[in-house]
PDB file of C-alpha atoms in Angstrom:
ATOM      1  CA  MET A   1      81.074 -11.268  30.297  1.00 53.00           C
ATOM      2  CA  ASN A   2      77.363 -14.104  30.051  1.00 63.00           C
ATOM      3  CA  ASN A   3      76.125 -11.002  32.221  1.00 68.00           C
ATOM      4  CA  GLU A   4      76.648  -9.127  29.350  1.00 69.00           C
ATOM      5  CA  MET A   5      75.215 -11.425  26.448  1.00 65.00           C
ATOM      6  CA  THR A   6      71.909 -11.220  28.449  1.00 82.00           C
ATOM      7  CA  ASN A   7      71.532  -7.663  28.736  1.00 81.00           C
ATOM      8  CA  LYS A   8      72.572  -7.543  25.170  1.00 82.00           C
ATOM      9  CA  THR A   9      69.816  -9.941  24.949  1.00 84.00           C
ATOM     10  CA  LEU A  10      67.623  -8.377  26.651  1.00 82.00           C
ATOM     11  CA  THR A  11      67.816  -5.144  24.972  1.00 85.00           C
ATOM     12  CA  SER A  12      67.519  -6.817  21.506  1.00 85.00           C
ATOM     13  CA  ALA A  13      63.994  -8.941  22.562  1.00 85.00           C
ATOM     14  CA  ILE A  14      62.948  -5.114  23.645  1.00 87.00           C
ATOM     15  CA  ASP A  15      64.004  -3.147  21.309  1.00 85.00           C
ATOM     16  CA  LYS A  16      62.165  -6.586  18.475  1.00 89.00           C
ATOM     17  CA  VAL A  17      58.908  -6.203  21.266  1.00 88.00           C
ATOM     18  CA  SER A  18      58.171  -2.679  21.046  1.00 87.00           C
ATOM     19  CA  ASN A  19      58.695  -2.574  17.636  1.00 87.00           C
ATOM     20  CA  GLU A  20      55.807  -5.423  17.402  1.00 88.00           C
ATOM     21  CA  VAL A  21      53.908  -3.582  19.360  1.00 89.00           C
ATOM     22  CA  LEU A  22      53.880  -0.531  17.094  1.00 87.00           C
ATOM     23  CA  THR A  23      53.975  -1.432  14.268  1.00 86.00           C
ATOM     24  CA  LEU A  24      50.629  -3.442  15.747  1.00 88.00           C
ATOM     25  CA  THR A  25      50.186   0.054  17.113  1.00 87.00           C
ATOM     26  CA  GLN A  26      49.834   2.416  13.794  1.00 85.00           C
ATOM     27  CA  THR A  27      47.870  -0.681  11.989  1.00 87.00           C
ATOM     28  CA  ALA A  28      45.112  -0.338  14.612  1.00 89.00           C
ATOM     29  CA  MET A  29      45.122   3.501  14.359  1.00 88.00           C
ATOM     30  CA  CYS A  30      45.457   2.911  10.161  1.00 88.00           C
ATOM     31  CA  ASN A  31      41.959   0.702  10.258  1.00 90.00           C
ATOM     32  CA  ALA A  32      40.688   2.974  12.435  1.00 90.00           C
ATOM     33  CA  TYR A  33      40.898   5.738  10.064  1.00 90.00           C
ATOM     34  CA  ASP A  34      39.519   3.858   7.482  1.00 92.00           C
ATOM     35  CA  ASN A  35      36.367   3.277   8.968  1.00 93.00           C
ATOM     36  CA  VAL A  36      35.665   6.570   9.849  1.00 94.00           C
ATOM     37  CA  ILE A  37      36.652   7.511   6.462  1.00 94.00           C
ATOM     38  CA  GLU A  38      33.865   4.584   4.867  1.00 95.00           C
ATOM     39  CA  MET A  39      31.239   6.278   7.174  1.00 95.00           C
ATOM     40  CA  LEU A  40      31.782   9.861   6.223  1.00 95.00           C
ATOM     41  CA  SER A  41      32.092   9.526   2.848  1.00 94.00           C
ATOM     42  CA  LYS A  42      29.112   6.870   2.682  1.00 94.00           C
ATOM     43  CA  LYS A  43      26.963  10.077   4.508  1.00 93.00           C
ATOM     44  CA  VAL A  44      28.417  12.566   2.435  1.00 92.00           C
ATOM     45  CA  GLU A  45      26.939  10.547  -1.059  1.00 91.00           C
ATOM     46  CA  MET A  46      23.422  10.074   1.406  1.00 90.00           C
ATOM     47  CA  TYR A  47      23.731  13.828   1.484  1.00 90.00           C
ATOM     48  CA  LEU A  48      24.655  14.697  -1.925  1.00 88.00           C
ATOM     49  CA  MET A  49      21.704  12.247  -2.938  1.00 86.00           C
ATOM     50  CA  VAL A  50      19.344  14.319  -1.175  1.00 83.00           C
ATOM     51  CA  LEU A  51      20.670  17.821  -2.553  1.00 83.00           C
ATOM     52  CA  GLY A  52      19.875  16.466  -5.676  1.00 81.00           C
ATOM     53  CA  ASP A  53      16.645  17.480  -6.063  1.00 69.00           C
ATOM     54  CA  HIS A  54      15.528  14.980  -8.347  1.00 65.00           C
ATOM     55  CA  ALA A  55      11.826  15.615  -7.479  1.00 63.00           C
ATOM     56  CA  LYS A  56      12.131  18.973  -9.034  1.00 74.00           C
ATOM     57  CA  VAL A  57      10.964  20.251  -5.535  1.00 74.00           C
ATOM     58  CA  LEU A  58      11.627  23.694  -5.556  1.00 74.00           C
ATOM     59  CA  ASP A  59      10.871  24.101  -9.220  1.00 74.00           C
ATOM     60  CA  THR A  60       7.344  22.876  -8.651  1.00 77.00           C
ATOM     61  CA  SER A  61       7.199  25.080  -5.390  1.00 79.00           C
ATOM     62  CA  TYR A  62       5.436  27.942  -5.227  1.00 82.00           C
ATOM     63  CA  GLY A  63       5.303  30.467  -1.697  1.00 85.00           C
ATOM     64  CA  ASP A  64       5.242  29.747   1.522  1.00 87.00           C
ATOM     65  CA  ARG A  65       6.262  25.691   0.890  1.00 82.00           C
ATOM     66  CA  TRP A  66       9.151  26.932  -1.782  1.00 83.00           C
ATOM     67  CA  ALA A  67      10.094  28.961   1.443  1.00 87.00           C
ATOM     68  CA  ARG A  68       9.709  25.701   4.001  1.00 87.00           C
ATOM     69  CA  VAL A  69      11.446  23.568   1.146  1.00 85.00           C
ATOM     70  CA  TYR A  70      14.869  25.802   0.617  1.00 86.00           C
ATOM     71  CA  GLU A  71      15.094  26.359   4.006  1.00 89.00           C
ATOM     72  CA  GLN A  72      15.430  22.260   4.699  1.00 87.00           C
ATOM     73  CA  LYS A  73      17.494  22.819   2.166  1.00 87.00           C
ATOM     74  CA  GLN A  74      19.704  24.827   3.746  1.00 91.00           C
ATOM     75  CA  LYS A  75      20.215  22.967   6.335  1.00 92.00           C
ATOM     76  CA  VAL A  76      20.873  19.995   4.953  1.00 90.00           C
ATOM     77  CA  TRP A  77      24.484  22.176   3.026  1.00 91.00           C
ATOM     78  CA  SER A  78      24.954  23.327   6.178  1.00 94.00           C
ATOM     79  CA  LYS A  79      25.398  19.733   7.207  1.00 94.00           C
ATOM     80  CA  TYR A  80      26.639  18.302   3.982  1.00 94.00           C
ATOM     81  CA  TYR A  81      29.577  20.514   4.442  1.00 95.00           C
ATOM     82  CA  MET A  82      30.606  20.370   8.298  1.00 95.00           C
ATOM     83  CA  ILE A  83      30.650  16.475   7.444  1.00 94.00           C
ATOM     84  CA  GLN A  84      32.782  17.644   4.339  1.00 94.00           C
ATOM     85  CA  GLU A  85      34.574  19.989   6.521  1.00 94.00           C
ATOM     86  CA  ILE A  86      35.486  16.807   9.671  1.00 94.00           C
ATOM     87  CA  TYR A  87      35.869  14.372   6.150  1.00 93.00           C
ATOM     88  CA  GLY A  88      39.001  15.937   5.664  1.00 91.00           C
ATOM     89  CA  LYS A  89      40.197  16.721   8.841  1.00 91.00           C
ATOM     90  CA  VAL A  90      40.204  12.430   9.436  1.00 90.00           C
ATOM     91  CA  CYS A  91      41.922  12.319   6.179  1.00 89.00           C
ATOM     92  CA  GLU A  92      44.331  15.123   7.177  1.00 88.00           C
ATOM     93  CA  MET A  93      44.807  12.890  10.098  1.00 86.00           C
ATOM     94  CA  ARG A  94      45.004   9.706   8.343  1.00 86.00           C
ATOM     95  CA  TYR A  95      48.050  10.652   5.680  1.00 84.00           C
ATOM     96  CA  ASN A  96      49.942  12.453   7.165  1.00 80.00           C
ATOM     97  CA  THR A  97      50.284  11.526  10.983  1.00 60.00           C
ATOM     98  CA  ILE A  98      53.115   9.639  12.315  1.00 56.00           C
ATOM     99  CA  LEU A  99      53.116   7.633  15.228  1.00 51.00           C
ATOM    100  CA  LYS A 100      55.968   9.469  17.310  1.00 48.00           C
ATOM    101  CA  VAL A 101      56.881   6.468  20.308  1.00 44.00           C
ATOM    102  CA  LYS A 102      59.657   7.892  23.246  1.00 45.00           C
ATOM    103  CA  ARG A 103      62.728   4.906  23.199  1.00 43.00           C
TER     104      ARG A 103
END
């Protein structure tokens, strides 16, 4: 009977530790995702500021200069869309993933 109680106590302790490790792991993963999401959102804001054309560069450019500026803006738009796609995937992973642990 004493051996049986020891096994139950040990099993109970293992379950408690497993649950604590699972909770800590989930918290760490969420924090990591949150950090990446914050970094990507800052990048998105930076690209939008660059793309805002506050100096009206395209309006005041002509000929070859206009073509170069336009091409550079297209490259920035391409990077912006790539970062937006990554941002969306990271958000999806952050909010739709549940850590599954085998027991």
